[in-house]
Structures are given as structure tokens and as C-alpha cells.
Amino acid sequence: YLRNMVRFKMDYFKGMSYDDIRPIFEKYFNFNVAFLEKTKEQMEEEDSKALKRKSEILEEKEAKKQKLDKEVEELKKHL
């Protein structure tokens, strides 16, 4: 994990015991897990914002269409 994810070289760990390596691993692993959890929360928040924007855009389009329809009806009456 430390070699692949954090780019530690294997030479760095030569001569170190498991008890020396474990805190280093936990530090980076916990950092990564916290980032992933934060990302999930942010993604859910962004999804809800996107849905709100989408519904607002649809409402605006409907309002414009209704306004244009009313204008067309008024123009037809005058002709």
C-alpha cells in the first residue's frame, strides 16, 4: 500500500520493524479514508444542488413558454 499509493520506496523500510512501519501506514491510510468519506458527502451535496438547478431551469423554461404562448394568442387576436 505505501509503495503503490503513497510512493514510498522499499529501501525506506529496510531495517524497520513492523511496529515502526505500522504508524506510517495508519497515518496515510486514515488520511485516504477520510478523503474518500468527504468526497462521498460532497458528491451527494453536489447531486442535490444539480437537481435543484435542473428543476429551476425547467421552471424557467416553462414560464418562458407560457409567456410566449400568451404573446402569440394576443397577436392572433389583434390580427
PDB file of N, CA and C in Angstrom, residues 10-76:
ATOM      1  N   MET A  10      10.918   1.011  -1.369  1.00  0.00           N
ATOM      2  CA  MET A  10      11.107  -0.122  -0.466  1.00  0.00           C
ATOM      3  C   MET A  10      12.367   0.048   0.382  1.00  0.00           C
ATOM      4  N   ASP A  11      13.356   0.759  -0.149  1.00  0.00           N
ATOM      5  CA  ASP A  11      14.590   0.987   0.610  1.00  0.00           C
ATOM      6  C   ASP A  11      14.318   1.778   1.888  1.00  0.00           C
ATOM      7  N   TYR A  12      13.283   2.603   1.881  1.00  0.00           N
ATOM      8  CA  TYR A  12      12.942   3.414   3.048  1.00  0.00           C
ATOM      9  C   TYR A  12      12.613   2.524   4.249  1.00  0.00           C
ATOM     10  N   PHE A  13      12.010   1.369   3.986  1.00  0.00           N
ATOM     11  CA  PHE A  13      11.543   0.500   5.064  1.00  0.00           C
ATOM     12  C   PHE A  13      12.553  -0.573   5.469  1.00  0.00           C
ATOM     13  N   LYS A  14      13.680  -0.660   4.777  1.00  0.00           N
ATOM     14  CA  LYS A  14      14.684  -1.675   5.122  1.00  0.00           C
ATOM     15  C   LYS A  14      15.225  -1.407   6.523  1.00  0.00           C
ATOM     16  N   GLY A  15      15.272  -2.457   7.308  1.00  0.00           N
ATOM     17  CA  GLY A  15      15.782  -2.338   8.668  1.00  0.00           C
ATOM     18  C   GLY A  15      14.743  -1.872   9.666  1.00  0.00           C
ATOM     19  N   MET A  16      13.533  -1.568   9.215  1.00  0.00           N
ATOM     20  CA  MET A  16      12.471  -1.128  10.124  1.00  0.00           C
ATOM     21  C   MET A  16      11.622  -2.332  10.523  1.00  0.00           C
ATOM     22  N   SER A  17      11.154  -2.317  11.744  1.00  0.00           N
ATOM     23  CA  SER A  17      10.286  -3.402  12.200  1.00  0.00           C
ATOM     24  C   SER A  17       8.833  -3.067  11.855  1.00  0.00           C
ATOM     25  N   TYR A  18       7.976  -4.059  12.023  1.00  0.00           N
ATOM     26  CA  TYR A  18       6.548  -3.868  11.765  1.00  0.00           C
ATOM     27  C   TYR A  18       5.994  -2.746  12.640  1.00  0.00           C
ATOM     28  N   ASP A  19       6.436  -2.709  13.894  1.00  0.00           N
ATOM     29  CA  ASP A  19       5.952  -1.685  14.821  1.00  0.00           C
ATOM     30  C   ASP A  19       6.354  -0.283  14.379  1.00  0.00           C
ATOM     31  N   ASP A  20       7.447  -0.153  13.651  1.00  0.00           N
ATOM     32  CA  ASP A  20       7.870   1.148  13.131  1.00  0.00           C
ATOM     33  C   ASP A  20       7.074   1.541  11.885  1.00  0.00           C
ATOM     34  N   ILE A  21       6.745   0.545  11.079  1.00  0.00           N
ATOM     35  CA  ILE A  21       6.053   0.806   9.813  1.00  0.00           C
ATOM     36  C   ILE A  21       4.563   1.054  10.026  1.00  0.00           C
ATOM     37  N   ARG A  22       3.967   0.372  10.987  1.00  0.00           N
ATOM     38  CA  ARG A  22       2.513   0.436  11.198  1.00  0.00           C
ATOM     39  C   ARG A  22       2.000   1.868  11.395  1.00  0.00           C
ATOM     40  N   PRO A  23       2.605   2.722  12.226  1.00  0.00           N
ATOM     41  CA  PRO A  23       2.094   4.098  12.372  1.00  0.00           C
ATOM     42  C   PRO A  23       2.142   4.900  11.066  1.00  0.00           C
ATOM     43  N   ILE A  24       3.164   4.667  10.270  1.00  0.00           N
ATOM     44  CA  ILE A  24       3.261   5.357   8.978  1.00  0.00           C
ATOM     45  C   ILE A  24       2.105   4.928   8.091  1.00  0.00           C
ATOM     46  N   PHE A  25       1.854   3.614   8.060  1.00  0.00           N
ATOM     47  CA  PHE A  25       0.755   3.081   7.260  1.00  0.00           C
ATOM     48  C   PHE A  25      -0.577   3.655   7.724  1.00  0.00           C
ATOM     49  N   GLU A  26      -0.820   3.626   9.035  1.00  0.00           N
ATOM     50  CA  GLU A  26      -2.095   4.105   9.572  1.00  0.00           C
ATOM     51  C   GLU A  26      -2.316   5.577   9.243  1.00  0.00           C
ATOM     52  N   LYS A  27      -1.271   6.364   9.320  1.00  0.00           N
ATOM     53  CA  LYS A  27      -1.387   7.794   9.031  1.00  0.00           C
ATOM     54  C   LYS A  27      -1.905   8.012   7.612  1.00  0.00           C
ATOM     55  N   TYR A  28      -1.274   7.395   6.639  1.00  0.00           N
ATOM     56  CA  TYR A  28      -1.664   7.603   5.248  1.00  0.00           C
ATOM     57  C   TYR A  28      -2.973   6.900   4.902  1.00  0.00           C
ATOM     58  N   PHE A  29      -3.204   5.751   5.503  1.00  0.00           N
ATOM     59  CA  PHE A  29      -4.444   5.028   5.241  1.00  0.00           C
ATOM     60  C   PHE A  29      -5.634   5.812   5.779  1.00  0.00           C
ATOM     61  N   ASN A  30      -5.531   6.321   7.000  1.00  0.00           N
ATOM     62  CA  ASN A  30      -6.616   7.112   7.589  1.00  0.00           C
ATOM     63  C   ASN A  30      -6.845   8.397   6.809  1.00  0.00           C
ATOM     64  N   PHE A  31      -5.771   8.994   6.333  1.00  0.00           N
ATOM     65  CA  PHE A  31      -5.898  10.196   5.517  1.00  0.00           C
ATOM     66  C   PHE A  31      -6.693   9.896   4.247  1.00  0.00           C
ATOM     67  N   ASN A  32      -6.394   8.769   3.618  1.00  0.00           N
ATOM     68  CA  ASN A  32      -7.074   8.369   2.392  1.00  0.00           C
ATOM     69  C   ASN A  32      -8.547   8.060   2.657  1.00  0.00           C
ATOM     70  N   VAL A  33      -8.847   7.356   3.726  1.00  0.00           N
ATOM     71  CA  VAL A  33     -10.230   7.017   4.071  1.00  0.00           C
ATOM     72  C   VAL A  33     -11.026   8.288   4.356  1.00  0.00           C
ATOM     73  N   ALA A  34     -10.443   9.215   5.086  1.00  0.00           N
ATOM     74  CA  ALA A  34     -11.129  10.474   5.383  1.00  0.00           C
ATOM     75  C   ALA A  34     -11.430  11.234   4.100  1.00  0.00           C
ATOM     76  N   PHE A  35     -10.500  11.232   3.173  1.00  0.00           N
ATOM     77  CA  PHE A  35     -10.718  11.898   1.891  1.00  0.00           C
ATOM     78  C   PHE A  35     -11.872  11.258   1.136  1.00  0.00           C
ATOM     79  N   LEU A  36     -11.922   9.929   1.120  1.00  0.00           N
ATOM     80  CA  LEU A  36     -12.991   9.229   0.407  1.00  0.00           C
ATOM     81  C   LEU A  36     -14.354   9.500   1.035  1.00  0.00           C
ATOM     82  N   GLU A  37     -14.436   9.532   2.350  1.00  0.00           N
ATOM     83  CA  GLU A  37     -15.701   9.823   3.023  1.00  0.00           C
ATOM     84  C   GLU A  37     -16.142  11.253   2.735  1.00  0.00           C
ATOM     85  N   LYS A  38     -15.209  12.168   2.783  1.00  0.00           N
ATOM     86  CA  LYS A  38     -15.515  13.563   2.492  1.00  0.00           C
ATOM     87  C   LYS A  38     -16.005  13.692   1.053  1.00  0.00           C
ATOM     88  N   THR A  39     -15.392  12.981   0.163  1.00  0.00           N
ATOM     89  CA  THR A  39     -15.766  13.037  -1.239  1.00  0.00           C
ATOM     90  C   THR A  39     -17.181  12.515  -1.438  1.00  0.00           C
ATOM     91  N   LYS A  40     -17.556  11.452  -0.757  1.00  0.00           N
ATOM     92  CA  LYS A  40     -18.908  10.917  -0.871  1.00  0.00           C
ATOM     93  C   LYS A  40     -19.931  11.951  -0.421  1.00  0.00           C
ATOM     94  N   GLU A  41     -19.656  12.613   0.706  1.00  0.00           N
ATOM     95  CA  GLU A  41     -20.567  13.636   1.207  1.00  0.00           C
ATOM     96  C   GLU A  41     -20.673  14.793   0.214  1.00  0.00           C
ATOM     97  N   GLN A  42     -19.556  15.209  -0.325  1.00  0.00           N
ATOM     98  CA  GLN A  42     -19.568  16.304  -1.286  1.00  0.00           C
ATOM     99  C   GLN A  42     -20.311  15.911  -2.549  1.00  0.00           C
ATOM    100  N   MET A  43     -20.142  14.671  -2.990  1.00  0.00           N
ATOM    101  CA  MET A  43     -20.830  14.223  -4.192  1.00  0.00           C
ATOM    102  C   MET A  43     -22.341  14.237  -3.985  1.00  0.00           C
ATOM    103  N   GLU A  44     -22.801  13.791  -2.817  1.00  0.00           N
ATOM    104  CA  GLU A  44     -24.228  13.819  -2.523  1.00  0.00           C
ATOM    105  C   GLU A  44     -24.735  15.256  -2.506  1.00  0.00           C
ATOM    106  N   GLU A  45     -23.952  16.151  -1.920  1.00  0.00           N
ATOM    107  CA  GLU A  45     -24.336  17.560  -1.862  1.00  0.00           C
ATOM    108  C   GLU A  45     -24.394  18.164  -3.263  1.00  0.00           C
ATOM    109  N   GLU A  46     -23.407  17.856  -4.086  1.00  0.00           N
ATOM    110  CA  GLU A  46     -23.386  18.376  -5.454  1.00  0.00           C
ATOM    111  C   GLU A  46     -24.543  17.817  -6.271  1.00  0.00           C
ATOM    112  N   ASP A  47     -24.883  16.549  -6.047  1.00  0.00           N
ATOM    113  CA  ASP A  47     -26.015  15.956  -6.756  1.00  0.00           C
ATOM    114  C   ASP A  47     -27.314  16.667  -6.400  1.00  0.00           C
ATOM    115  N   SER A  48     -27.494  16.970  -5.117  1.00  0.00           N
ATOM    116  CA  SER A  48     -28.718  17.658  -4.711  1.00  0.00           C
ATOM    117  C   SER A  48     -28.758  19.071  -5.296  1.00  0.00           C
ATOM    118  N   LYS A  49     -27.608  19.740  -5.347  1.00  0.00           N
ATOM    119  CA  LYS A  49     -27.559  21.075  -5.949  1.00  0.00           C
ATOM    120  C   LYS A  49     -27.869  21.002  -7.438  1.00  0.00           C
ATOM    121  N   ALA A  50     -27.346  19.990  -8.105  1.00  0.00           N
ATOM    122  CA  ALA A  50     -27.593  19.834  -9.541  1.00  0.00           C
ATOM    123  C   ALA A  50     -29.070  19.589  -9.808  1.00  0.00           C
ATOM    124  N   LEU A  51     -29.709  18.794  -8.977  1.00  0.00           N
ATOM    125  CA  LEU A  51     -31.143  18.543  -9.152  1.00  0.00           C
ATOM    126  C   LEU A  51     -31.948  19.822  -8.946  1.00  0.00           C
ATOM    127  N   LYS A  52     -31.557  20.618  -7.962  1.00  0.00           N
ATOM    128  CA  LYS A  52     -32.248  21.888  -7.733  1.00  0.00           C
ATOM    129  C   LYS A  52     -32.098  22.800  -8.945  1.00  0.00           C
ATOM    130  N   ARG A  53     -30.862  22.897  -9.475  1.00  0.00           N
ATOM    131  CA  ARG A  53     -30.627  23.741 -10.648  1.00  0.00           C
ATOM    132  C   ARG A  53     -31.440  23.258 -11.833  1.00  0.00           C
ATOM    133  N   LYS A  54     -31.493  21.958 -12.004  1.00  0.00           N
ATOM    134  CA  LYS A  54     -32.218  21.390 -13.132  1.00  0.00           C
ATOM    135  C   LYS A  54     -33.706  21.718 -13.030  1.00  0.00           C
ATOM    136  N   SER A  55     -34.263  21.591 -11.826  1.00  0.00           N
ATOM    137  CA  SER A  55     -35.680  21.897 -11.654  1.00  0.00           C
ATOM    138  C   SER A  55     -35.936  23.390 -11.852  1.00  0.00           C
ATOM    139  N   GLU A  56     -35.006  24.238 -11.406  1.00  0.00           N
ATOM    140  CA  GLU A  56     -35.164  25.679 -11.609  1.00  0.00           C
ATOM    141  C   GLU A  56     -35.131  26.019 -13.094  1.00  0.00           C
ATOM    142  N   ILE A  57     -34.241  25.391 -13.830  1.00  0.00           N
ATOM    143  CA  ILE A  57     -34.137  25.639 -15.270  1.00  0.00           C
ATOM    144  C   ILE A  57     -35.415  25.207 -15.968  1.00  0.00           C
ATOM    145  N   LEU A  58     -35.957  24.053 -15.578  1.00  0.00           N
ATOM    146  CA  LEU A  58     -37.203  23.581 -16.177  1.00  0.00           C
ATOM    147  C   LEU A  58     -38.348  24.545 -15.883  1.00  0.00           C
ATOM    148  N   GLU A  59     -38.400  25.057 -14.661  1.00  0.00           N
ATOM    149  CA  GLU A  59     -39.445  26.020 -14.302  1.00  0.00           C
ATOM    150  C   GLU A  59     -39.302  27.292 -15.135  1.00  0.00           C
ATOM    151  N   GLU A  60     -38.068  27.760 -15.319  1.00  0.00           N
ATOM    152  CA  GLU A  60     -37.848  28.959 -16.125  1.00  0.00           C
ATOM    153  C   GLU A  60     -38.275  28.726 -17.571  1.00  0.00           C
ATOM    154  N   LYS A  61     -37.958  27.562 -18.115  1.00  0.00           N
ATOM    155  CA  LYS A  61     -38.344  27.257 -19.490  1.00  0.00           C
ATOM    156  C   LYS A  61     -39.859  27.208 -19.626  1.00  0.00           C
ATOM    157  N   GLU A  62     -40.521  26.609 -18.645  1.00  0.00           N
ATOM    158  CA  GLU A  62     -41.977  26.546 -18.683  1.00  0.00           C
ATOM    159  C   GLU A  62     -42.575  27.945 -18.613  1.00  0.00           C
ATOM    160  N   ALA A  63     -42.008  28.801 -17.769  1.00  0.00           N
ATOM    161  CA  ALA A  63     -42.512  30.164 -17.643  1.00  0.00           C
ATOM    162  C   ALA A  63     -42.322  30.926 -18.955  1.00  0.00           C
ATOM    163  N   LYS A  64     -41.171  30.766 -19.597  1.00  0.00           N
ATOM    164  CA  LYS A  64     -40.924  31.428 -20.882  1.00  0.00           C
ATOM    165  C   LYS A  64     -41.901  30.935 -21.935  1.00  0.00           C
ATOM    166  N   LYS A  65     -42.142  29.636 -21.952  1.00  0.00           N
ATOM    167  CA  LYS A  65     -43.051  29.062 -22.940  1.00  0.00           C
ATOM    168  C   LYS A  65     -44.465  29.593 -22.731  1.00  0.00           C
ATOM    169  N   GLN A  66     -44.903  29.666 -21.488  1.00  0.00           N
ATOM    170  CA  GLN A  66     -46.230  30.198 -21.198  1.00  0.00           C
ATOM    171  C   GLN A  66     -46.323  31.658 -21.626  1.00  0.00           C
ATOM    172  N   LYS A  67     -45.277  32.420 -21.361  1.00  0.00           N
ATOM    173  CA  LYS A  67     -45.265  33.827 -21.740  1.00  0.00           C
ATOM    174  C   LYS A  67     -45.344  33.970 -23.258  1.00  0.00           C
ATOM    175  N   LEU A  68     -44.564  33.159 -23.981  1.00  0.00           N
ATOM    176  CA  LEU A  68     -44.599  33.205 -25.441  1.00  0.00           C
ATOM    177  C   LEU A  68     -45.967  32.787 -25.969  1.00  0.00           C
ATOM    178  N   ASP A  69     -46.558  31.771 -25.366  1.00  0.00           N
ATOM    179  CA  ASP A  69     -47.891  31.333 -25.785  1.00  0.00           C
ATOM    180  C   ASP A  69     -48.915  32.451 -25.601  1.00  0.00           C
ATOM    181  N   LYS A  70     -48.831  33.170 -24.498  1.00  0.00           N
ATOM    182  CA  LYS A  70     -49.753  34.286 -24.253  1.00  0.00           C
ATOM    183  C   LYS A  70     -49.548  35.388 -25.288  1.00  0.00           C
ATOM    184  N   GLU A  71     -48.281  35.685 -25.590  1.00  0.00           N
ATOM    185  CA  GLU A  71     -47.998  36.716 -26.586  1.00  0.00           C
ATOM    186  C   GLU A  71     -48.518  36.309 -27.956  1.00  0.00           C
ATOM    187  N   VAL A  72     -48.370  35.048 -28.300  1.00  0.00           N
ATOM    188  CA  VAL A  72     -48.862  34.554 -29.590  1.00  0.00           C
ATOM    189  C   VAL A  72     -50.378  34.678 -29.648  1.00  0.00           C
ATOM    190  N   GLU A  73     -51.061  34.325 -28.574  1.00  0.00           N
ATOM    191  CA  GLU A  73     -52.519  34.442 -28.536  1.00  0.00           C
ATOM    192  C   GLU A  73     -52.953  35.899 -28.688  1.00  0.00           C
ATOM    193  N   GLU A  74     -52.253  36.809 -28.019  1.00  0.00           N
ATOM    194  CA  GLU A  74     -52.593  38.228 -28.124  1.00  0.00           C
ATOM    195  C   GLU A  74     -52.379  38.729 -29.549  1.00  0.00           C
ATOM    196  N   LEU A  75     -51.289  38.317 -30.177  1.00  0.00           N
ATOM    197  CA  LEU A  75     -51.025  38.733 -31.554  1.00  0.00           C
ATOM    198  C   LEU A  75     -52.088  38.184 -32.504  1.00  0.00           C
ATOM    199  N   LYS A  76     -52.519  36.960 -32.282  1.00  0.00           N
ATOM    200  CA  LYS A  76     -53.560  36.371 -33.130  1.00  0.00           C
ATOM    201  C   LYS A  76     -54.870  37.133 -32.977  1.00  0.00           C
TER     202      LYS A  76
END
